Amino acid sequence: MSAPTAWTVESVRRALTAKQISARELTDEFFRRIGERNPELNAYLALCPERAYAQADRIDRQVARGASLPLLAGVPVAIKDVISTAGIVTTCGSRILQNYIPPYDATAVTRLEQAGAILLGKTNCDEFAMGSSNENSAYGPVRNPIAPDRVPGGSSGGSAAAVAAGLAVIALGTDTGGSIRQPGALCGIPALMPTYGRVSRYGLIAFASSLDRIGPFGRTVADVAAALTVLAGEDANDSTCARTPVPDYTAELHKPVQGMRLGIPKEYFGAGMDPAVRQRVEQAIQQLAQLGCTIEHISLPHTDYAIATYYLVATAEASSNLARYDGVRFGFRAPAASLAEMYRRTRGQGFGQEVKRRIMLGTYALSAGYYEAYYLRAQKVRSLIARDFAEAFRQVDLIVTPTSPVPAFRLGERTSDPLQMYLADIYTVTGSLAGLPGISVPCGTTPEGLPVGLQILGPHFEEARVLRLAHAFERASGFSS
Ligand code: GLN
């Protein structure tokens, strides 16, 4: 049997259909790998073997009957622990939800399972998805499988590490300001943030509702496209989910990229960028030109304000969303003599430092007298950032940038300096604020062997175009796994 790290959606399907392996054996193999590697990586927080084997047996019965298999038949998947799974503890990487068992599945989870995927377990993440390194989890950091003394990126670090280490074929992450793309870049795998509203968020535990999105990690762009085909589309349970028709993203992958106009924004190549990252990204742009794309130098003038804008909008929304954790309805409760004391202790002990920092920042930004100066102003700048992109997309088809200014940093290197940590998202928060789809694809490694990611951003609902260029680049560059 081939090494599990080599499995893709396509190779799983072929092996099952040819009866080279059963879904049960494949599941065994992934749990064996998890048993071997997870103690070191800490990518999974919980496993659900009963549910996995029940689904595997269903697939094996379909194979035995000779039935036509659904799109993700037998594909082992991992789910970020901010996404609800019925009957399986869902902690959000937080102590405050340490025993929380959701009564229902998120739509994204239902759709994966309906398409035949095998749910292996829940992955570690920064607490409530707040972070860029996965060091803000109450359950310990995740290690980068490429370099275990380094971070996998965050906040969906467990999902990225699981796929990169061959402990899942596809994983779900969430992206609010970079949390899918940035760990994808640091772990060296494709990672897609769909357009705001493309994928249902029913069952996603909210961080910042005007920014949060669910999206897939895979070993190849084709796997990410297959996952999106299953995940995307309207949902009666989520009014923020768009009715826009869903194309077959896999079929769209093979259309030509020749003649595509690619914008390279000058603001994304400034100070603070690691020279090895710059070199890899510049090389990638040359390769795209060789594929017949036209390279155009553009400007997105409000980029400089993106981090400040993001950290106002995201913290304001977080302070409101996290008000529900009061020790009464969910998870952890600290005993106390009075109600007020119980709230104080529960929240004091249940939340970690970064979450508390965000709640305080957000509460301040929303408070009377400051609302206009901070939150309202941030919303206006957000519109300007979105307008920059809208104008750029009149001139170009896609925008190409680095995903992260730096490759994976060492565990502990940035934890004492929150601002330094926030800067890890400097190239990703803009697309988040503007609601655009974006992917990170591997574009080589630094001299130390650390992965570098190339970000491709597209206009709203143009995932097919984004994936097409990513796929063409992956083939031409040979950086696919
Ligand atoms: N790193 C950013 C933050 O800490 C983005 C997180 C995310 O996308 N969930 O908010």
mmCIF file of C-alpha atoms in Angstrom, residues 9-348:
data_model
loop_
_atom_site.group_PDB
_atom_site.id
_atom_site.type_symbol
_atom_site.label_atom_id
_atom_site.label_comp_id
_atom_site.label_asym_id
_atom_site.label_seq_id
_atom_site.Cartn_x
_atom_site.Cartn_y
_atom_site.Cartn_z
ATOM 1 C CA VAL A 9 -9.462 12.279 -3.260
ATOM 2 C CA GLU A 10 -8.732 10.740 -6.653
ATOM 3 C CA SER A 11 -6.375 8.001 -5.418
ATOM 4 C CA VAL A 12 -8.772 7.001 -2.621
ATOM 5 C CA ARG A 13 -11.564 6.647 -5.161
ATOM 6 C CA ARG A 14 -9.403 4.594 -7.526
ATOM 7 C CA ALA A 15 -8.146 2.298 -4.766
ATOM 8 C CA LEU A 16 -11.663 1.726 -3.391
ATOM 9 C CA THR A 17 -13.178 1.082 -6.807
ATOM 10 C CA ALA A 18 -10.368 -1.334 -7.750
ATOM 11 C CA LYS A 19 -10.821 -3.000 -4.335
ATOM 12 C CA GLN A 20 -7.141 -2.507 -3.543
ATOM 13 C CA ILE A 21 -8.165 -1.286 -0.113
ATOM 14 C CA SER A 22 -11.422 -1.051 1.823
ATOM 15 C CA ALA A 23 -12.653 2.113 3.491
ATOM 16 C CA ARG A 24 -12.274 0.300 6.814
ATOM 17 C CA GLU A 25 -8.618 -0.524 6.123
ATOM 18 C CA LEU A 26 -7.987 3.038 5.020
ATOM 19 C CA THR A 27 -9.547 4.301 8.252
ATOM 20 C CA ASP A 28 -7.376 1.895 10.257
ATOM 21 C CA GLU A 29 -4.326 3.206 8.464
ATOM 22 C CA PHE A 30 -5.144 6.847 9.261
ATOM 23 C CA PHE A 31 -5.853 6.119 12.942
ATOM 24 C CA ARG A 32 -2.557 4.221 13.099
ATOM 25 C CA ARG A 33 -0.714 7.224 11.663
ATOM 26 C CA ILE A 34 -2.508 9.558 14.072
ATOM 27 C CA GLY A 35 -1.499 7.290 16.979
ATOM 28 C CA GLU A 36 2.088 7.519 15.818
ATOM 29 C CA ARG A 37 2.413 11.214 15.033
ATOM 30 C CA ASN A 38 -0.215 13.040 17.015
ATOM 31 C CA PRO A 39 1.480 12.798 20.434
ATOM 32 C CA GLU A 40 4.241 14.961 18.971
ATOM 33 C CA LEU A 41 2.193 17.244 16.697
ATOM 34 C CA ASN A 42 -0.917 17.742 18.895
ATOM 35 C CA ALA A 43 -2.958 18.363 15.741
ATOM 36 C CA TYR A 44 -6.035 16.397 16.851
ATOM 37 C CA LEU A 45 -7.841 17.183 20.101
ATOM 38 C CA ALA A 46 -10.468 14.429 19.775
ATOM 39 C CA LEU A 47 -10.999 11.371 17.604
ATOM 40 C CA CYS A 48 -14.329 9.793 16.690
ATOM 41 C CA PRO A 49 -13.541 6.206 15.638
ATOM 42 C CA GLU A 50 -17.115 4.932 16.065
ATOM 43 C CA ARG A 51 -18.488 7.489 13.681
ATOM 44 C CA ALA A 52 -15.563 6.964 11.287
ATOM 45 C CA TYR A 53 -15.944 3.172 11.107
ATOM 46 C CA ALA A 54 -19.738 3.371 10.736
ATOM 47 C CA GLN A 55 -19.231 5.617 7.710
ATOM 48 C CA ALA A 56 -16.391 3.429 6.364
ATOM 49 C CA ASP A 57 -18.657 0.375 6.523
ATOM 50 C CA ARG A 58 -21.374 2.281 4.657
ATOM 51 C CA ILE A 59 -18.882 3.077 1.897
ATOM 52 C CA ASP A 60 -17.628 -0.518 1.811
ATOM 53 C CA ARG A 61 -21.202 -1.750 1.374
ATOM 54 C CA GLN A 62 -21.661 0.677 -1.531
ATOM 55 C CA VAL A 63 -18.433 -0.611 -3.114
ATOM 56 C CA ALA A 64 -19.585 -4.235 -2.645
ATOM 57 C CA ARG A 65 -22.912 -3.438 -4.327
ATOM 58 C CA GLY A 66 -21.092 -1.807 -7.207
ATOM 59 C CA ALA A 67 -22.992 1.435 -6.529
ATOM 60 C CA SER A 68 -21.615 4.661 -7.951
ATOM 61 C CA LEU A 69 -19.612 6.356 -5.226
ATOM 62 C CA PRO A 70 -20.234 9.922 -4.033
ATOM 63 C CA LEU A 71 -17.586 12.593 -4.663
ATOM 64 C CA LEU A 72 -15.618 12.189 -1.425
ATOM 65 C CA ALA A 73 -16.270 8.489 -0.846
ATOM 66 C CA GLY A 74 -13.904 7.101 1.782
ATOM 67 C CA VAL A 75 -11.892 10.324 2.085
ATOM 68 C CA PRO A 76 -10.610 10.792 5.665
ATOM 69 C CA VAL A 77 -11.302 14.331 6.906
ATOM 70 C CA ALA A 78 -10.499 16.422 9.979
ATOM 71 C CA ILE A 79 -12.622 19.266 11.333
ATOM 72 C CA LYS A 80 -11.377 22.376 13.111
ATOM 73 C CA ASP A 81 -12.680 22.423 16.657
ATOM 74 C CA VAL A 82 -14.715 25.622 16.199
ATOM 75 C CA ILE A 83 -17.126 23.709 13.931
ATOM 76 C CA SER A 84 -19.983 21.873 15.644
ATOM 77 C CA THR A 85 -20.170 18.084 15.528
ATOM 78 C CA ALA A 86 -23.160 16.342 17.114
ATOM 79 C CA GLY A 87 -22.098 14.153 20.011
ATOM 80 C CA ILE A 88 -18.408 15.043 19.706
ATOM 81 C CA VAL A 89 -16.884 17.492 22.145
ATOM 82 C CA THR A 90 -16.224 20.860 20.478
ATOM 83 C CA THR A 91 -13.951 23.076 22.542
ATOM 84 C CA CYS A 92 -12.931 25.971 20.257
ATOM 85 C CA GLY A 93 -9.490 25.444 21.793
ATOM 86 C CA SER A 94 -10.878 27.036 24.954
ATOM 87 C CA ARG A 95 -11.187 25.955 28.532
ATOM 88 C CA ILE A 96 -14.600 27.581 28.691
ATOM 89 C CA LEU A 97 -16.000 24.918 26.312
ATOM 90 C CA GLN A 98 -13.929 22.004 27.580
ATOM 91 C CA ASN A 99 -16.961 19.726 28.033
ATOM 92 C CA TYR A 100 -19.270 21.194 25.429
ATOM 93 C CA ILE A 101 -20.978 18.611 23.198
ATOM 94 C CA PRO A 102 -23.042 20.205 20.408
ATOM 95 C CA PRO A 103 -26.517 18.768 19.811
ATOM 96 C CA TYR A 104 -26.227 19.146 16.019
ATOM 97 C CA ASP A 105 -23.771 19.048 13.113
ATOM 98 C CA ALA A 106 -22.610 22.088 11.184
ATOM 99 C CA THR A 107 -23.898 22.087 7.596
ATOM 100 C CA ALA A 108 -20.312 21.803 6.314
ATOM 101 C CA VAL A 109 -19.864 18.589 8.307
ATOM 102 C CA THR A 110 -23.194 17.163 7.110
ATOM 103 C CA ARG A 111 -22.262 17.916 3.509
ATOM 104 C CA LEU A 112 -18.863 16.233 3.777
ATOM 105 C CA GLU A 113 -20.403 13.112 5.268
ATOM 106 C CA GLN A 114 -23.230 13.055 2.732
ATOM 107 C CA ALA A 115 -20.530 13.106 0.051
ATOM 108 C CA GLY A 116 -18.979 9.985 1.616
ATOM 109 C CA ALA A 117 -16.157 11.529 3.656
ATOM 110 C CA ILE A 118 -14.994 9.765 6.815
ATOM 111 C CA LEU A 119 -14.805 12.049 9.833
ATOM 112 C CA LEU A 120 -11.713 11.171 11.887
ATOM 113 C CA GLY A 121 -11.792 13.837 14.564
ATOM 114 C CA LYS A 122 -11.490 17.438 15.668
ATOM 115 C CA THR A 123 -8.386 19.548 15.249
ATOM 116 C CA ASN A 124 -6.591 21.898 17.577
ATOM 117 C CA CYS A 125 -6.717 25.653 16.953
ATOM 118 C CA ASP A 126 -6.080 28.984 18.597
ATOM 119 C CA GLU A 127 -8.721 29.721 21.216
ATOM 120 C CA PHE A 128 -11.889 30.840 19.393
ATOM 121 C CA ALA A 129 -9.717 31.092 16.249
ATOM 122 C CA MET A 130 -7.799 34.073 17.635
ATOM 123 C CA GLY A 131 -4.162 33.793 16.699
ATOM 124 C CA SER A 132 -1.597 33.222 13.973
ATOM 125 C CA SER A 133 0.539 30.447 15.449
ATOM 126 C CA ASN A 134 -1.749 27.994 17.248
ATOM 127 C CA GLU A 135 -0.032 28.855 20.512
ATOM 128 C CA ASN A 136 -3.236 30.334 21.968
ATOM 129 C CA SER A 137 -4.935 26.959 22.405
ATOM 130 C CA ALA A 138 -5.864 25.943 25.962
ATOM 131 C CA TYR A 139 -4.773 22.426 24.931
ATOM 132 C CA GLY A 140 -1.189 23.206 23.994
ATOM 133 C CA PRO A 141 0.412 24.336 20.735
ATOM 134 C CA VAL A 142 0.472 22.371 17.484
ATOM 135 C CA ARG A 143 3.871 21.619 15.975
ATOM 136 C CA ASN A 144 4.656 22.125 12.307
ATOM 137 C CA PRO A 145 5.157 18.674 10.727
ATOM 138 C CA ILE A 146 7.851 20.056 8.401
ATOM 139 C CA ALA A 147 9.868 21.505 11.313
ATOM 140 C CA PRO A 148 8.528 20.408 14.719
ATOM 141 C CA ASP A 149 10.332 23.175 16.636
ATOM 142 C CA ARG A 150 8.228 25.675 14.673
ATOM 143 C CA VAL A 151 4.597 26.784 14.619
ATOM 144 C CA PRO A 152 2.176 25.506 11.972
ATOM 145 C CA GLY A 153 0.579 28.954 11.698
ATOM 146 C CA GLY A 154 -2.863 29.746 12.980
ATOM 147 C CA SER A 155 -5.512 29.727 13.856
ATOM 148 C CA SER A 156 -6.396 26.528 11.914
ATOM 149 C CA GLY A 157 -2.972 25.053 12.736
ATOM 150 C CA GLY A 158 -4.236 21.596 13.676
ATOM 151 C CA SER A 159 -6.106 21.194 10.383
ATOM 152 C CA ALA A 160 -3.115 22.336 8.314
ATOM 153 C CA ALA A 161 -0.694 20.119 10.255
ATOM 154 C CA ALA A 162 -3.028 17.107 9.975
ATOM 155 C CA VAL A 163 -3.155 17.347 6.173
ATOM 156 C CA ALA A 164 0.550 18.183 5.794
ATOM 157 C CA ALA A 165 1.526 15.190 7.974
ATOM 158 C CA GLY A 166 -0.798 12.800 6.119
ATOM 159 C CA LEU A 167 -3.161 12.430 9.091
ATOM 160 C CA ALA A 168 -6.168 13.487 6.984
ATOM 161 C CA VAL A 169 -6.711 13.927 3.249
ATOM 162 C CA ILE A 170 -8.907 16.999 3.623
ATOM 163 C CA ALA A 171 -9.447 19.244 6.616
ATOM 164 C CA LEU A 172 -11.816 22.093 7.344
ATOM 165 C CA GLY A 173 -10.483 25.335 8.715
ATOM 166 C CA THR A 174 -11.943 28.765 9.266
ATOM 167 C CA ASP A 175 -10.574 32.065 8.060
ATOM 168 C CA THR A 176 -11.461 35.394 9.653
ATOM 169 C CA GLY A 177 -8.246 37.278 8.908
ATOM 170 C CA GLY A 178 -5.960 34.615 7.452
ATOM 171 C CA SER A 179 -6.485 31.482 9.514
ATOM 172 C CA ILE A 180 -6.808 29.107 6.550
ATOM 173 C CA ARG A 181 -4.321 30.680 4.135
ATOM 174 C CA GLN A 182 -1.545 31.488 6.620
ATOM 175 C CA PRO A 183 -1.221 27.973 8.174
ATOM 176 C CA GLY A 184 -1.580 26.542 4.651
ATOM 177 C CA ALA A 185 1.457 28.599 3.636
ATOM 178 C CA LEU A 186 3.490 27.703 6.734
ATOM 179 C CA CYS A 187 2.752 23.974 6.400
ATOM 180 C CA GLY A 188 3.223 23.868 2.621
ATOM 181 C CA ILE A 189 -0.257 22.834 1.419
ATOM 182 C CA PRO A 190 -3.053 24.440 -0.648
ATOM 183 C CA ALA A 191 -5.628 26.225 1.527
ATOM 184 C CA LEU A 192 -8.732 28.037 0.310
ATOM 185 C CA MET A 193 -10.781 30.817 1.853
ATOM 186 C CA PRO A 194 -14.029 30.938 -0.171
ATOM 187 C CA THR A 195 -15.982 34.152 -0.827
ATOM 188 C CA TYR A 196 -17.914 35.465 2.178
ATOM 189 C CA GLY A 197 -21.283 33.693 1.877
ATOM 190 C CA ARG A 198 -20.107 30.859 -0.380
ATOM 191 C CA VAL A 199 -20.095 28.153 2.320
ATOM 192 C CA SER A 200 -22.737 27.828 5.032
ATOM 193 C CA ARG A 201 -21.652 28.758 8.548
ATOM 194 C CA TYR A 202 -24.532 27.018 10.284
ATOM 195 C CA GLY A 203 -22.860 25.332 13.246
ATOM 196 C CA LEU A 204 -19.699 27.420 13.103
ATOM 197 C CA ILE A 205 -19.064 28.927 16.524
ATOM 198 C CA ALA A 206 -18.761 32.636 15.814
ATOM 199 C CA PHE A 207 -15.653 34.779 16.303
ATOM 200 C CA ALA A 208 -16.292 37.825 14.048
ATOM 201 C CA SER A 209 -19.488 37.317 12.093
ATOM 202 C CA SER A 210 -18.834 39.792 9.268
ATOM 203 C CA LEU A 211 -15.536 38.027 8.493
ATOM 204 C CA ASP A 212 -15.749 34.331 9.486
ATOM 205 C CA ARG A 213 -15.664 31.716 6.713
ATOM 206 C CA ILE A 214 -15.223 27.953 6.473
ATOM 207 C CA GLY A 215 -12.883 26.502 3.850
ATOM 208 C CA PRO A 216 -10.811 23.423 2.973
ATOM 209 C CA PHE A 217 -7.167 22.340 3.163
ATOM 210 C CA GLY A 218 -5.933 19.580 0.841
ATOM 211 C CA ARG A 219 -2.704 18.096 -0.444
ATOM 212 C CA THR A 220 -3.516 19.268 -3.955
ATOM 213 C CA VAL A 221 -5.518 22.076 -5.527
ATOM 214 C CA ALA A 222 -7.738 19.419 -7.123
ATOM 215 C CA ASP A 223 -8.636 18.105 -3.641
ATOM 216 C CA VAL A 224 -9.478 21.596 -2.457
ATOM 217 C CA ALA A 225 -11.678 22.064 -5.549
ATOM 218 C CA ALA A 226 -13.483 18.763 -4.904
ATOM 219 C CA ALA A 227 -14.099 19.762 -1.278
ATOM 220 C CA LEU A 228 -15.448 23.174 -2.279
ATOM 221 C CA THR A 229 -17.845 21.587 -4.784
ATOM 222 C CA VAL A 230 -19.329 19.646 -1.871
ATOM 223 C CA LEU A 231 -19.271 22.488 0.677
ATOM 224 C CA ALA A 232 -20.538 25.449 -1.362
ATOM 225 C CA GLY A 233 -24.133 26.499 -1.871
ATOM 226 C CA GLU A 234 -27.191 27.896 -0.184
ATOM 227 C CA ASP A 235 -28.443 26.664 3.151
ATOM 228 C CA ALA A 236 -31.879 27.328 4.614
ATOM 229 C CA ASN A 237 -30.232 27.365 8.065
ATOM 230 C CA ASP A 238 -27.847 30.243 7.247
ATOM 231 C CA SER A 239 -29.323 33.458 5.897
ATOM 232 C CA THR A 240 -25.827 34.842 5.221
ATOM 233 C CA CYS A 241 -25.135 32.008 2.769
ATOM 234 C CA ALA A 242 -25.538 33.071 -0.866
ATOM 235 C CA ARG A 243 -27.864 31.544 -3.444
ATOM 236 C CA THR A 244 -25.246 31.994 -6.172
ATOM 237 C CA PRO A 245 -25.097 28.776 -8.272
ATOM 238 C CA VAL A 246 -22.225 26.389 -7.545
ATOM 239 C CA PRO A 247 -20.079 25.357 -10.504
ATOM 240 C CA ASP A 248 -18.298 22.005 -10.710
ATOM 241 C CA TYR A 249 -14.956 23.351 -9.492
ATOM 242 C CA THR A 250 -13.129 20.183 -10.536
ATOM 243 C CA ALA A 251 -14.295 20.485 -14.140
ATOM 244 C CA GLU A 252 -13.289 24.170 -14.186
ATOM 245 C CA LEU A 253 -9.690 23.407 -13.149
ATOM 246 C CA HIS A 254 -8.512 22.435 -16.584
ATOM 247 C CA LYS A 255 -9.528 25.538 -18.496
ATOM 248 C CA PRO A 256 -6.553 27.488 -19.881
ATOM 249 C CA VAL A 257 -4.881 30.292 -17.945
ATOM 250 C CA GLN A 258 -3.174 31.823 -20.943
ATOM 251 C CA GLY A 259 -3.998 35.496 -21.299
ATOM 252 C CA MET A 260 -5.091 35.923 -17.682
ATOM 253 C CA ARG A 261 -4.171 39.369 -16.351
ATOM 254 C CA LEU A 262 -2.527 39.161 -12.941
ATOM 255 C CA GLY A 263 -2.140 42.193 -10.685
ATOM 256 C CA ILE A 264 0.898 42.468 -8.421
ATOM 257 C CA PRO A 265 0.176 45.078 -5.728
ATOM 258 C CA LYS A 266 3.268 47.042 -4.777
ATOM 259 C CA GLU A 267 2.091 47.425 -1.179
ATOM 260 C CA TYR A 268 2.607 43.676 -0.605
ATOM 261 C CA PHE A 269 6.338 43.722 -1.196
ATOM 262 C CA GLY A 270 7.460 46.255 1.406
ATOM 263 C CA ALA A 271 9.542 46.152 4.565
ATOM 264 C CA GLY A 272 9.184 43.270 7.011
ATOM 265 C CA MET A 273 9.220 40.621 4.317
ATOM 266 C CA ASP A 274 11.682 37.761 4.650
ATOM 267 C CA PRO A 275 14.137 37.871 1.689
ATOM 268 C CA ALA A 276 13.695 34.150 0.970
ATOM 269 C CA VAL A 277 9.911 34.616 0.835
ATOM 270 C CA ARG A 278 10.342 37.525 -1.575
ATOM 271 C CA GLN A 279 12.608 35.479 -3.802
ATOM 272 C CA ARG A 280 10.235 32.508 -3.996
ATOM 273 C CA VAL A 281 7.225 34.698 -4.693
ATOM 274 C CA GLU A 282 9.057 36.663 -7.398
ATOM 275 C CA GLN A 283 10.090 33.381 -9.002
ATOM 276 C CA ALA A 284 6.493 32.185 -8.863
ATOM 277 C CA ILE A 285 5.356 35.351 -10.643
ATOM 278 C CA GLN A 286 7.904 34.672 -13.402
ATOM 279 C CA GLN A 287 6.556 31.140 -13.746
ATOM 280 C CA LEU A 288 3.040 32.517 -14.072
ATOM 281 C CA ALA A 289 4.266 34.802 -16.852
ATOM 282 C CA GLN A 290 5.756 31.765 -18.583
ATOM 283 C CA LEU A 291 2.328 30.132 -18.447
ATOM 284 C CA GLY A 292 1.089 32.958 -20.651
ATOM 285 C CA CYS A 293 -0.369 35.257 -17.988
ATOM 286 C CA THR A 294 0.180 39.008 -18.263
ATOM 287 C CA ILE A 295 1.749 40.598 -15.217
ATOM 288 C CA GLU A 296 0.521 44.083 -14.312
ATOM 289 C CA HIS A 297 1.844 46.197 -11.469
ATOM 290 C CA ILE A 298 -1.016 47.676 -9.488
ATOM 291 C CA SER A 299 -1.631 49.609 -6.288
ATOM 292 C CA LEU A 300 -4.089 48.936 -3.452
ATOM 293 C CA PRO A 301 -3.543 52.260 -1.685
ATOM 294 C CA HIS A 302 -5.380 51.583 1.594
ATOM 295 C CA THR A 303 -3.430 48.412 2.416
ATOM 296 C CA ASP A 304 -1.488 50.153 5.187
ATOM 297 C CA TYR A 305 -4.667 50.574 7.252
ATOM 298 C CA ALA A 306 -5.778 46.950 6.974
ATOM 299 C CA ILE A 307 -4.277 45.547 10.189
ATOM 300 C CA ALA A 308 -5.668 48.379 12.319
ATOM 301 C CA THR A 309 -9.067 48.101 10.633
ATOM 302 C CA TYR A 310 -9.178 44.339 11.013
ATOM 303 C CA TYR A 311 -8.247 44.403 14.693
ATOM 304 C CA LEU A 312 -11.001 46.917 15.407
ATOM 305 C CA VAL A 313 -13.756 45.148 13.474
ATOM 306 C CA ALA A 314 -12.761 41.637 14.584
ATOM 307 C CA THR A 315 -12.362 42.491 18.268
ATOM 308 C CA ALA A 316 -15.609 44.498 18.361
ATOM 309 C CA GLU A 317 -17.552 41.578 16.917
ATOM 310 C CA ALA A 318 -15.723 39.078 19.129
ATOM 311 C CA SER A 319 -16.560 41.014 22.285
ATOM 312 C CA SER A 320 -20.215 40.779 21.349
ATOM 313 C CA ASN A 321 -20.174 37.122 20.195
ATOM 314 C CA LEU A 322 -18.286 35.913 23.249
ATOM 315 C CA ALA A 323 -20.725 37.542 25.678
ATOM 316 C CA ARG A 324 -22.751 34.310 25.553
ATOM 317 C CA TYR A 325 -20.156 32.351 27.548
ATOM 318 C CA ASP A 326 -21.347 33.163 31.013
ATOM 319 C CA GLY A 327 -21.231 29.797 32.771
ATOM 320 C CA VAL A 328 -25.008 29.437 32.542
ATOM 321 C CA ARG A 329 -25.681 27.838 29.190
ATOM 322 C CA PHE A 330 -22.457 26.280 27.914
ATOM 323 C CA GLY A 331 -19.451 24.387 29.163
ATOM 324 C CA PHE A 332 -17.356 25.454 32.093
ATOM 325 C CA ARG A 333 -18.765 27.114 35.229
ATOM 326 C CA ALA A 334 -16.709 28.316 38.179
ATOM 327 C CA PRO A 335 -18.555 27.936 41.484
ATOM 328 C CA ALA A 336 -19.301 31.196 43.300
ATOM 329 C CA ALA A 337 -21.606 32.657 45.948
ATOM 330 C CA SER A 338 -23.400 35.173 43.708
ATOM 331 C CA LEU A 339 -24.393 35.383 40.054
ATOM 332 C CA ALA A 340 -22.070 38.305 39.313
ATOM 333 C CA GLU A 341 -19.210 36.491 40.995
ATOM 334 C CA MET A 342 -19.981 33.343 38.984
ATOM 335 C CA TYR A 343 -19.840 35.317 35.693
ATOM 336 C CA ARG A 344 -16.574 36.948 36.728
ATOM 337 C CA ARG A 345 -14.886 33.748 37.794
ATOM 338 C CA THR A 346 -16.168 31.665 34.888
ATOM 339 C CA ARG A 347 -14.959 34.161 32.327
ATOM 340 C CA GLY A 348 -11.791 34.930 34.277
#
